[in-house]
Backbone as CSV, one residue per row, in Angstrom:
resi,resn,N_x,N_y,N_z,CA_x,CA_y,CA_z,C_x,C_y,C_z
1,MET,24.921,24.795,36.850,24.360,24.980,35.493,25.005,23.949,34.461
2,ARG,26.288,23.651,34.642,26.981,22.664,33.938,26.444,21.317,34.247
3,ILE,26.113,21.122,35.320,25.696,19.565,35.934,24.325,19.625,35.140
4,LEU,23.364,20.511,35.327,22.044,20.361,34.634,22.084,20.295,33.291
5,SER,23.080,20.790,32.513,23.283,20.666,31.040,23.627,19.127,30.782
6,ILE,24.536,18.658,31.721,24.918,17.249,31.458,23.892,16.236,31.577
7,LEU,23.041,16.477,32.693,21.894,15.680,32.852,20.851,15.832,31.804
8,LEU,20.587,16.921,31.200,19.480,17.025,30.220,20.105,16.401,28.835
9,ALA,21.395,16.601,28.768,21.963,15.977,27.469,21.839,14.383,27.517
10,SER,22.131,13.970,28.748,21.926,12.432,29.029,20.523,11.980,28.791
11,LEU,19.701,12.735,29.389,18.163,12.428,29.058,17.815,12.382,27.647
12,LEU,18.205,13.379,27.003,17.957,13.549,25.548,18.556,12.390,24.711
13,SER,19.958,11.968,25.122,20.393,10.938,24.599,19.706,9.458,24.784
14,PHE,19.260,9.402,26.059,18.484,8.235,26.432,17.154,8.094,25.601
15,THR,16.491,9.181,25.626,15.253,9.106,24.787,15.347,8.990,23.301
16,ALA,16.393,9.431,22.645,16.679,9.391,21.353,16.845,7.973,20.996
17,HIS,17.610,7.220,21.755,17.762,5.822,21.531,16.786,4.779,22.070
18,ALA,15.552,5.369,22.589,14.549,4.523,23.223,13.627,4.173,21.870
19,ASP,13.343,2.925,21.674,12.618,2.217,20.551,11.332,1.709,21.128
20,GLU,10.237,1.808,20.212,8.946,1.165,20.559,8.900,-0.065,19.471
21,LEU,8.916,-1.266,19.975,8.970,-2.367,19.161,7.733,-2.875,18.949
22,ASN,7.424,-3.311,17.575,6.120,-4.046,17.328,6.611,-5.457,17.579
23,MET,6.041,-6.078,18.408,6.387,-7.607,18.903,5.214,-8.454,18.874
24,ALA,5.450,-9.588,18.275,4.351,-10.533,17.954,4.347,-11.586,19.170
25,PHE,3.180,-11.783,19.756,2.912,-12.764,20.763,1.921,-13.742,20.212
26,GLY,1.727,-14.892,20.892,0.812,-15.749,20.700,-0.595,-15.329,21.353
27,GLU,-1.663,-15.645,20.852,-3.039,-15.307,21.207,-3.148,-15.700,22.697
28,SER,-4.123,-15.446,23.297,-4.243,-15.510,24.728,-3.618,-16.815,25.216
29,ILE,-2.649,-16.709,26.112,-2.007,-17.656,26.717,-1.921,-17.562,28.261
30,PRO,-3.017,-17.540,28.757,-2.880,-17.385,30.362,-2.136,-18.412,31.070
31,PRO,-1.396,-18.315,32.032,-1.270,-16.876,32.578,-0.170,-15.926,32.089
32,PHE,0.339,-16.491,30.933,1.576,-15.558,30.254,1.193,-14.432,29.442
33,SER,0.004,-14.409,28.937,-0.390,-13.252,27.981,-2.028,-13.264,27.960
34,PHE,-2.558,-11.966,28.381,-3.827,-11.672,28.220,-4.049,-10.431,27.377
35,PRO,-4.402,-10.726,26.058,-4.480,-9.712,24.939,-5.285,-8.443,25.441
36,ASP,-6.399,-8.788,25.991,-7.442,-7.701,26.295,-6.792,-6.598,26.989
37,SER,-5.929,-7.116,28.016,-5.377,-6.099,28.979,-4.012,-5.817,28.733
38,HIS,-3.332,-6.465,27.742,-1.845,-6.359,27.485,-1.055,-6.689,28.837
39,SER,-1.578,-7.729,29.490,-0.917,-8.151,30.668,-0.593,-9.609,30.643
40,GLY,-0.012,-10.223,31.711,0.347,-11.428,31.720,1.775,-11.680,32.019
41,ILE,2.363,-12.744,32.663,3.596,-12.893,33.014,4.742,-12.541,31.973
42,GLU,4.520,-13.141,30.707,5.492,-13.027,29.702,5.434,-11.544,29.259
43,ILE,4.289,-10.989,28.867,4.445,-9.499,28.476,4.927,-8.490,29.439
44,GLU,4.631,-8.750,30.618,4.959,-7.816,31.720,6.766,-7.925,32.001
45,ILE,7.054,-9.124,31.867,8.660,-9.465,32.037,9.227,-8.914,30.913
46,ILE,8.828,-9.164,29.695,9.536,-8.483,28.556,9.625,-6.857,28.549
47,SER,8.349,-6.500,28.789,8.092,-4.983,28.887,9.034,-4.364,30.092
48,ALA,8.982,-5.056,31.070,9.926,-4.534,32.182,11.390,-4.376,31.759
49,ALA,11.814,-5.569,31.195,13.172,-5.622,30.926,13.663,-4.523,29.939
50,LEU,12.814,-4.484,28.804,13.099,-3.370,27.767,12.887,-2.130,28.436
51,ALA,12.035,-1.685,29.370,11.792,-0.331,29.869,13.153,0.050,30.770
52,VAL,13.932,-0.906,31.126,15.279,-0.311,31.906,15.908,0.508,31.052
53,HIS,15.926,0.253,29.520,16.770,1.102,28.720,15.941,2.026,28.098
54,GLY,14.533,2.065,28.463,13.643,3.203,27.689,12.934,2.491,26.586
55,HIS,12.946,1.404,26.317,12.146,0.779,25.184,10.878,0.369,25.656
56,SER,9.897,0.252,24.702,8.636,-0.231,24.997,8.127,-0.998,23.919
57,ILE,7.066,-1.723,24.272,6.633,-2.673,23.140,5.171,-2.395,22.724
58,ASN,4.947,-2.664,21.429,3.536,-2.566,20.892,3.070,-4.047,20.571
59,PRO,2.364,-4.654,21.448,2.211,-6.226,21.141,1.141,-6.287,20.135
60,SER,1.384,-7.406,19.326,0.304,-7.871,18.370,0.096,-9.400,18.813
61,TYR,-1.061,-9.747,18.659,-1.394,-11.232,19.131,-1.987,-12.065,17.864
62,LEU,-1.041,-13.142,17.615,-1.498,-13.983,16.585,-1.755,-15.481,16.919
63,PRO,-2.315,-16.212,16.031,-2.233,-17.486,16.300,-0.795,-18.086,16.515
64,LEU,-0.428,-18.871,17.491,0.956,-19.204,17.880,1.862,-19.659,16.610
65,ALA,1.063,-20.463,15.738,1.993,-20.940,14.611,2.272,-19.645,13.533
66,ARG,1.605,-18.557,13.573,1.945,-17.452,12.790,2.999,-16.548,13.352
67,VAL,3.330,-16.551,14.600,4.301,-15.840,15.181,5.650,-15.815,14.478
68,PRO,6.418,-16.965,14.393,7.662,-16.908,13.667,7.480,-16.684,12.198
69,PHE,6.274,-16.760,11.582,6.129,-16.524,10.058,6.136,-15.101,9.950
70,GLY,5.395,-14.228,10.819,5.123,-12.871,10.793,6.545,-12.153,11.061
71,PHE,7.277,-12.789,11.911,8.692,-12.205,12.173,9.711,-12.268,11.144
72,LYS,9.497,-13.599,10.372,10.412,-13.819,9.399,10.090,-12.864,8.192
73,GLN,8.898,-12.638,7.996,8.519,-11.638,6.863,8.801,-10.250,7.152
74,GLY,9.299,-9.962,8.361,9.735,-8.525,8.563,8.465,-7.642,9.079
75,GLU,7.360,-8.307,9.573,6.111,-7.576,9.996,6.287,-7.165,11.466
76,PHE,7.410,-7.838,12.116,7.570,-7.248,13.551,9.005,-7.162,13.864
77,ASP,9.286,-6.218,14.831,10.694,-6.033,15.268,11.237,-7.058,16.214
78,ALA,10.153,-7.929,16.768,10.613,-8.907,17.807,9.432,-9.771,17.924
79,ALA,9.830,-11.195,18.448,8.786,-12.236,18.532,8.986,-12.872,19.781
80,MET,7.984,-13.419,20.470,8.149,-14.083,21.763,8.890,-15.370,21.559
81,THR,8.877,-16.082,20.580,9.366,-17.492,20.318,9.676,-17.624,18.824
82,ASP,10.525,-18.562,18.556,10.687,-19.037,17.200,10.007,-20.403,16.739
83,LEU,9.405,-20.849,17.837,8.675,-22.245,17.605,9.550,-23.340,17.029
84,GLY,10.653,-23.175,17.372,11.677,-24.267,16.849,12.455,-24.001,15.630
85,GLN,12.079,-22.917,14.860,12.835,-22.416,13.652,14.042,-21.584,14.046
86,ASP,15.038,-21.728,13.242,16.326,-21.183,13.457,16.289,-19.741,12.930
87,MET,16.109,-18.570,13.608,16.108,-17.330,13.133,17.463,-16.810,13.197
88,GLN,18.429,-17.377,13.882,19.817,-16.907,13.807,20.384,-16.936,12.400
89,ALA,20.065,-17.880,11.660,20.502,-18.148,10.291,19.976,-17.077,9.409
90,LEU,18.778,-16.312,9.795,18.347,-15.331,8.935,18.870,-13.939,9.541
91,GLY,19.661,-14.016,10.504,20.251,-12.532,10.848,19.571,-11.970,11.986
92,ALA,18.654,-12.789,12.746,18.180,-12.306,13.997,19.010,-12.705,15.103
93,TYR,18.560,-12.021,16.269,19.398,-12.049,17.462,18.528,-12.706,18.700
94,TYR,18.853,-13.748,19.332,18.098,-14.434,20.289,18.419,-13.670,21.813
95,GLY,17.261,-13.266,22.521,17.570,-12.840,23.814,17.599,-14.041,24.868
96,ASP,17.974,-13.657,26.016,17.967,-14.670,27.088,16.528,-15.057,27.363
97,PRO,16.247,-16.428,27.767,14.837,-16.692,28.095,14.131,-15.796,29.209
98,ALA,12.924,-15.324,28.662,12.185,-14.473,29.488,11.226,-15.208,30.502
99,VAL,10.781,-16.280,30.074,9.931,-17.189,30.925,10.288,-18.722,30.644
100,LEU,9.857,-19.479,31.474,10.071,-21.064,31.299,8.973,-21.714,30.970
101,TYR,8.756,-22.393,29.811,7.693,-23.199,29.500,8.022,-24.575,29.885
102,ASP,7.302,-25.381,30.640,7.759,-26.652,31.016,6.579,-27.717,30.373
103,ASN,6.864,-28.073,29.172,5.822,-28.945,28.594,5.775,-30.312,28.910
104,VAL,4.614,-30.839,29.222,4.486,-32.300,29.675,3.245,-32.910,29.090
105,PHE,3.334,-34.142,28.905,2.125,-34.870,28.673,1.276,-35.006,29.829
106,ILE,-0.028,-34.990,29.722,-0.774,-34.968,30.937,-1.996,-36.068,30.641
107,SER,-2.226,-36.787,31.573,-3.234,-37.939,31.429,-4.040,-37.912,32.853
108,LEU,-5.179,-38.585,32.762,-6.101,-38.634,33.991,-5.414,-39.802,34.747
109,ALA,-5.201,-39.466,35.960,-4.645,-40.552,36.959,-5.084,-41.905,36.892
110,GLU,-6.473,-41.833,36.753,-7.327,-43.227,36.710,-6.768,-44.084,35.574
111,ARG,-6.215,-43.459,34.601,-5.839,-44.394,33.476,-4.514,-45.179,33.599
112,LYS,-3.847,-44.604,34.742,-2.549,-45.208,35.038,-1.564,-45.556,33.744
113,LEU,-1.288,-44.545,33.089,-0.665,-44.580,31.891,0.919,-44.149,32.439
114,GLU,1.949,-44.792,31.624,3.186,-44.371,31.875,3.847,-44.036,30.519
115,ILE,4.318,-42.840,30.386,4.878,-42.313,29.170,6.481,-42.150,29.474
116,LYS,7.174,-42.945,28.948,8.716,-42.827,29.113,9.399,-42.785,27.760
117,ALA,8.861,-43.235,26.703,9.471,-43.170,25.405,8.389,-43.018,24.245
118,PRO,8.745,-42.608,23.129,7.873,-42.287,22.092,6.782,-43.502,21.700
119,GLU,7.397,-44.843,21.957,6.440,-45.800,21.613,5.259,-46.081,22.608
120,ASP,5.572,-45.467,23.874,4.319,-45.431,24.685,3.129,-44.719,24.359
121,LEU,3.310,-43.890,23.276,2.159,-43.062,22.783,1.348,-43.883,21.738
122,GLN,1.852,-45.040,21.508,1.257,-45.913,20.355,-0.419,-46.009,20.734
123,GLY,-1.083,-45.621,19.765,-2.558,-45.853,19.968,-3.252,-44.810,20.776
124,LEU,-2.453,-43.833,21.368,-3.192,-42.821,22.283,-3.442,-41.494,21.427
125,SER,-4.626,-41.010,21.655,-4.991,-39.722,21.081,-4.334,-38.600,21.901
126,ILE,-3.888,-37.539,21.185,-3.239,-36.406,21.900,-3.785,-35.226,21.424
127,VAL,-3.972,-34.069,22.360,-4.454,-32.865,21.974,-3.321,-31.911,22.521
128,SER,-2.854,-31.026,21.521,-1.518,-30.276,22.072,-1.756,-28.729,21.717
129,PHE,-0.738,-27.984,22.041,-0.757,-26.420,21.694,-0.315,-26.392,20.349
130,GLN,-0.566,-25.380,19.760,-0.079,-25.067,18.244,1.455,-24.944,18.285
131,GLY,2.031,-25.812,17.292,3.375,-25.606,16.882,4.211,-26.883,17.676
132,ALA,3.545,-27.679,18.516,4.176,-28.657,19.226,4.810,-29.772,18.412
133,TYR,4.252,-30.110,17.290,4.802,-31.068,16.397,6.190,-30.688,15.794
134,LYS,6.264,-29.430,15.512,7.585,-28.979,14.945,8.705,-29.027,15.965
135,ARG,8.306,-28.903,17.313,9.252,-28.986,18.363,9.660,-30.427,18.811
136,TYR,8.457,-31.213,18.857,8.807,-32.671,19.354,8.356,-33.691,18.297
137,PRO,8.777,-33.682,16.946,8.453,-34.650,16.069,8.616,-36.116,16.269
138,GLU,9.630,-36.280,16.990,10.018,-37.774,17.309,9.013,-38.252,18.213
139,TRP,8.469,-37.525,18.996,7.295,-38.007,19.835,6.065,-37.959,19.213
140,LEU,5.768,-37.234,18.279,4.286,-36.839,17.808,4.105,-37.522,16.321
141,MET,5.148,-37.847,15.816,4.899,-38.450,14.321,4.001,-39.506,14.168
142,THR,3.919,-40.520,14.992,3.245,-41.702,14.858,1.791,-41.250,15.058
143,GLY,1.502,-40.426,16.173,-0.001,-39.911,16.376,-0.431,-39.147,15.186
144,LYS,0.438,-38.360,14.570,-0.084,-37.534,13.430,-0.241,-38.403,12.200
145,LEU,0.603,-39.405,12.086,0.452,-40.274,10.863,-1.003,-40.955,10.993
146,ASN,-1.234,-41.373,12.196,-2.427,-42.370,12.296,-3.703,-41.396,12.749
147,GLY,-3.693,-40.079,12.598,-4.793,-39.316,12.865,-5.190,-39.277,14.251
148,LEU,-4.277,-39.377,15.144,-4.536,-39.509,16.644,-4.034,-38.181,17.425
149,TYR,-3.554,-37.216,16.616,-2.907,-35.993,17.006,-3.502,-34.825,16.499
150,THR,-3.962,-33.880,17.416,-4.687,-32.582,17.036,-3.958,-31.448,17.809
151,GLU,-3.716,-30.384,17.200,-3.508,-29.142,17.811,-4.607,-28.202,17.876
152,ASN,-4.867,-27.594,19.157,-5.814,-26.803,19.507,-5.429,-25.480,19.916
153,PHE,-5.706,-24.396,19.248,-5.184,-23.034,19.762,-5.873,-22.559,21.055
154,ARG,-6.889,-23.112,21.391,-7.565,-22.644,22.660,-7.083,-23.662,23.713
155,GLN,-6.083,-23.351,24.450,-5.526,-24.305,25.398,-6.449,-24.627,26.556
156,GLU,-7.392,-23.779,26.837,-8.397,-23.970,28.017,-9.126,-25.329,27.600
157,ASN,-9.488,-25.415,26.196,-10.303,-26.522,25.893,-9.576,-27.926,26.367
158,GLN,-8.263,-27.807,26.391,-7.474,-29.282,26.801,-8.098,-29.827,28.302
159,VAL,-8.285,-28.931,29.139,-8.907,-29.368,30.545,-10.203,-30.234,30.273
160,LEU,-11.065,-29.691,29.698,-12.356,-30.433,29.403,-12.277,-31.487,28.539
161,LEU,-11.493,-31.463,27.442,-11.315,-32.565,26.485,-10.716,-33.792,27.215
162,LEU,-9.741,-33.381,28.115,-9.234,-34.561,28.888,-10.104,-35.184,30.018
163,GLU,-10.742,-34.229,30.615,-11.573,-34.520,31.713,-12.751,-35.351,31.201
164,ARG,-13.339,-35.135,30.008,-14.425,-35.851,29.477,-14.029,-37.127,28.562
165,GLY,-12.742,-37.530,28.520,-12.265,-38.631,27.872,-12.207,-38.571,26.295
166,HIS,-12.234,-37.290,25.703,-12.304,-37.136,24.498,-10.858,-37.367,23.933
167,PHE,-9.768,-37.172,24.533,-8.351,-37.668,24.378,-7.845,-38.173,25.433
168,ASP,-6.667,-39.104,25.091,-6.004,-39.630,26.208,-5.136,-38.999,26.897
169,LEU,-4.419,-37.856,26.129,-3.374,-37.248,26.680,-3.317,-35.691,26.152
170,ALA,-3.085,-34.763,26.998,-2.817,-33.531,26.537,-1.507,-33.079,26.560
171,LEU,-0.943,-32.148,25.762,0.323,-31.791,25.795,0.430,-30.201,26.068
172,SER,0.914,-29.936,27.136,0.783,-28.407,27.716,1.999,-28.087,28.593
173,ASP,2.043,-26.847,28.806,2.892,-26.311,29.804,2.155,-26.506,31.130
174,ILE,2.947,-26.940,32.164,2.318,-27.222,33.470,1.453,-26.126,33.990
175,ASN,2.050,-24.945,34.064,1.451,-23.849,34.653,0.134,-23.269,33.890
176,ILE,0.358,-23.417,32.557,-0.750,-23.069,31.691,-2.122,-23.947,32.046
177,PHE,-1.669,-25.378,31.860,-2.836,-26.315,32.308,-3.394,-26.019,33.587
178,LYS,-2.618,-25.940,34.544,-3.197,-25.682,35.937,-3.925,-24.478,35.954
179,TYR,-3.571,-23.481,35.273,-4.359,-22.340,35.376,-5.668,-22.522,34.985
180,HIS,-5.846,-23.145,33.671,-7.045,-23.505,33.139,-7.913,-24.357,33.917
181,GLN,-7.160,-25.375,34.706,-7.968,-26.212,35.632,-8.802,-25.331,36.666
182,ILE,-8.113,-24.317,36.982,-8.901,-23.442,37.969,-9.849,-22.711,37.327
183,GLN,-9.987,-22.251,36.166,-10.968,-21.624,35.541,-12.188,-22.494,35.130
184,VAL,-11.771,-23.614,34.814,-12.885,-24.744,34.565,-13.562,-25.236,35.898
185,HIS,-12.779,-25.336,36.814,-13.457,-25.729,38.253,-14.293,-24.661,38.627
186,GLN,-13.857,-23.460,38.533,-14.771,-22.350,38.937,-16.137,-22.345,38.180
187,ASN,-15.911,-22.519,36.745,-17.111,-22.421,35.972,-18.152,-23.536,36.095
188,LEU,-17.628,-24.760,36.421,-18.393,-25.945,36.547,-18.935,-26.121,37.970
189,GLY,-18.101,-25.741,38.975,-18.360,-25.694,40.330,-18.345,-27.107,40.902
190,THR,-17.769,-27.964,40.313,-17.498,-29.300,40.728,-16.026,-29.618,40.640
191,PRO,-15.554,-30.790,41.417,-14.119,-31.144,41.647,-13.877,-31.704,40.172
192,LEU,-12.475,-31.764,39.743,-12.001,-32.220,38.573,-11.383,-33.482,39.027
193,LYS,-11.187,-34.359,37.847,-10.382,-35.539,38.157,-9.034,-35.331,38.346
194,THR,-8.206,-36.108,39.176,-6.838,-35.967,39.382,-6.028,-36.296,37.960
195,VAL,-5.101,-35.511,37.717,-4.225,-35.723,36.524,-3.013,-36.064,36.989
196,LYS,-2.123,-36.621,35.970,-0.785,-36.947,36.132,-0.028,-36.412,35.038
197,PHE,1.125,-35.758,35.463,2.056,-34.911,34.611,3.217,-36.098,34.130
198,HIS,3.461,-36.286,32.921,4.479,-37.090,32.423,5.604,-36.075,31.780
199,HIS,6.807,-36.000,32.448,7.846,-35.333,31.912,8.620,-36.170,30.949
200,PHE,8.618,-35.726,29.709,9.367,-36.564,28.565,10.520,-36.114,27.930
201,VAL,10.960,-34.649,28.057,12.231,-34.319,27.601,12.877,-33.387,28.683
202,ARG,14.137,-33.317,28.419,14.942,-32.496,29.313,14.521,-31.031,29.185
203,LEU,14.241,-30.375,30.362,13.794,-29.144,30.247,14.990,-28.166,29.832
204,ASP,14.795,-27.306,28.708,15.777,-26.416,28.126,15.309,-25.111,28.048
205,PRO,15.851,-24.314,28.901,15.326,-22.750,28.803,15.480,-22.163,27.581
206,ASN,16.379,-22.548,26.773,16.691,-22.002,25.493,15.682,-22.431,24.329
207,ASP,14.735,-23.280,24.805,13.708,-23.792,23.823,12.673,-22.533,23.579
208,TYR,12.611,-21.621,24.549,11.650,-20.588,24.391,12.444,-19.130,24.595
209,ARG,12.729,-18.447,23.676,13.609,-17.187,23.772,13.059,-16.245,22.820
210,PRO,12.846,-14.980,23.322,12.321,-13.981,22.500,13.593,-13.696,21.439
211,VAL,13.242,-13.253,20.103,14.112,-12.897,19.291,13.709,-11.557,18.522
212,PHE,15.043,-10.943,18.133,14.997,-9.534,17.850,15.810,-9.342,16.489
213,TRP,15.278,-8.346,15.762,16.149,-8.138,14.536,17.360,-7.228,14.653
214,LYS,17.219,-6.426,15.879,18.373,-5.474,16.174,19.304,-6.102,17.304
215,LYS,20.598,-5.925,17.105,21.438,-6.716,18.137,21.427,-5.684,19.461
216,ASN,21.523,-4.415,19.202,21.498,-3.466,20.192,20.235,-3.739,21.081
217,ILE,19.053,-3.889,20.515,17.842,-4.017,21.304,18.005,-5.391,22.025
218,ARG,18.510,-6.443,21.441,18.664,-7.661,22.192,19.579,-7.410,23.505
219,ASP,20.634,-6.753,23.138,21.561,-6.475,24.264,21.043,-5.704,25.495
220,ASP,20.204,-4.689,25.223,19.485,-3.984,25.965,18.509,-4.787,26.862
221,PHE,17.719,-5.705,26.121,16.854,-6.758,26.782,17.490,-7.444,27.734
222,ASN,18.587,-8.178,27.393,19.417,-9.108,28.248,19.870,-8.343,29.356
223,ASP,20.330,-7.301,29.185,20.791,-6.333,30.251,19.759,-6.046,31.316
224,GLY,18.529,-5.519,30.598,17.450,-5.212,31.462,16.753,-6.366,32.274
225,LEU,16.933,-7.664,31.593,16.343,-9.007,32.260,17.137,-9.157,33.591
226,LYS,18.551,-9.066,33.421,19.315,-9.282,34.582,19.129,-8.280,35.783
227,LYS,18.859,-7.084,35.393,18.486,-6.150,36.391,17.159,-6.227,37.060
228,ILE,16.106,-6.679,36.366,14.884,-6.994,37.003,14.773,-8.182,37.805
229,LYS,15.725,-9.065,37.472,16.019,-10.377,38.344,16.570,-9.755,39.649
230,LYS,17.539,-8.993,39.571,18.256,-8.604,40.705,17.467,-7.848,41.656
231,THR,16.594,-6.929,41.115,15.856,-6.069,41.948,14.563,-6.837,42.551
232,GLY,14.180,-7.983,42.192,13.013,-8.722,42.539,11.885,-8.338,41.772
233,GLU,11.872,-7.533,40.826,10.572,-7.312,39.908,10.140,-8.506,39.185
234,TYR,11.246,-9.124,38.703,10.935,-10.481,37.792,10.130,-11.435,38.766
235,GLN,10.523,-11.900,39.907,9.910,-12.727,40.721,8.376,-12.345,41.102
236,ALA,8.528,-11.013,41.414,7.192,-10.393,41.725,6.113,-10.535,40.695
237,ILE,6.425,-10.454,39.430,5.490,-10.474,38.433,5.160,-12.014,38.419
238,TYR,6.027,-12.915,38.508,5.488,-14.355,38.525,4.623,-14.703,39.777
239,ASP,4.811,-14.163,40.809,4.080,-14.377,42.047,2.705,-13.928,41.923
240,ARG,2.623,-12.599,41.324,1.304,-12.100,41.054,0.367,-12.870,40.473
241,TYR,0.878,-13.756,39.455,-0.083,-14.554,38.814,-0.227,-16.050,39.153
242,LEU,0.991,-16.349,40.034,0.840,-17.876,40.239,0.644,-18.250,41.735
243,ILE,0.986,-17.397,42.619,0.824,-17.574,44.003,-0.794,-17.908,44.366
244,ALA,-1.435,-17.025,43.990,-3.017,-17.115,44.075,-3.570,-18.310,43.438
245,PRO,-3.258,-18.598,42.363,-3.666,-19.931,41.691,-3.154,-21.119,42.465
246,MET,-2.003,-21.055,43.017,-1.341,-22.265,43.654,-2.290,-22.595,44.940
247,THR,-2.721,-21.559,45.678,-3.605,-21.983,46.697,-4.861,-22.579,46.304
248,ALA,-5.582,-21.860,45.198,-6.747,-22.485,44.613,-6.605,-23.753,44.044
249,LEU,-5.580,-24.181,43.456,-5.314,-25.417,42.891,-5.220,-26.469,43.943
250,GLU,-4.452,-26.335,44.912,-4.143,-27.034,46.155,-5.606,-27.551,46.629
251,THR,-6.557,-26.637,46.721,-7.893,-26.826,47.300,-8.587,-27.772,46.334
252,ILE,-8.482,-27.678,44.819,-9.130,-28.272,44.053,-8.637,-29.885,43.960
253,ASN,-7.356,-29.982,43.770,-6.848,-31.401,43.558,-5.957,-32.021,44.508
254,ASN,-5.605,-31.173,45.494,-4.507,-31.546,46.555,-3.291,-31.692,45.738
255,THR,-2.993,-30.797,44.955,-1.765,-30.769,44.204,-1.053,-29.572,44.362
256,THR,0.310,-29.586,44.013,1.040,-28.229,44.144,1.417,-27.646,42.884
257,LEU,1.138,-26.375,42.662,1.458,-25.698,41.434,2.967,-25.522,41.313
258,GLU,3.733,-25.851,40.306,5.119,-25.770,40.097,5.243,-24.445,39.516
259,THR,5.744,-23.381,40.303,6.081,-22.227,39.781,7.512,-22.173,39.310
260,LYS,7.708,-22.081,37.843,8.921,-22.375,37.157,9.441,-21.060,36.775
261,VAL,10.537,-20.568,37.262,11.038,-19.426,36.848,12.427,-19.673,36.472
262,VAL,13.071,-18.879,35.568,14.521,-19.089,35.065,15.443,-18.327,35.980
263,ASP,16.446,-19.205,36.304,17.538,-18.656,37.320,18.469,-17.790,36.599
């Protein structure tokens, strides 16, 4: 009877400390978030990590540029990213990286472009995801000043805009771009042109970290993230969304999908 009482007390204590977080995410960012089904790599990993300590999320989906703004205004308990803004100075707490975004410039291979330094972008038109300019101003300033830089919140458009020559370069995460290549290929039913990926900055996992207003929630998240990596749940979520696209993309362009996960 005493053991049962202890277990019941532990359960009640666990439940009492469990929070439902109102959390801000960017609008549809396949394969990382699918608002209609509250699914995707990033949403499921964050949910699983928080669930280890009994927490859950109530996700809201905003234009990417509004995510940090809404968080700073206190509209949300947590946000998927700060988009390059320093939230720690406001008293917020950064979690460990949940997913890794590997942003690159993308060109049609037939253009034979080489992007090694910001000056290589001179005269080239660029379509990018929202908020990229704030993160990479030294690379994008010239294009913005010359009217050659555009941010498009619908990243699936980047594939067709590049394919049809409306822009010289796209700036996107590798896996997001490749995921949309698959969708465009399936919709058109014709092969796509081969593209070239240009890595232009050192990949830093800390560029994209979830941010929380409560330290204890951040600590629970970090602990849960470690645990789901150890159990294999973390990798299983990645595999569910990227193994199948890998096979499809290899068929389309004879390229290999780079499944980027955080160690």
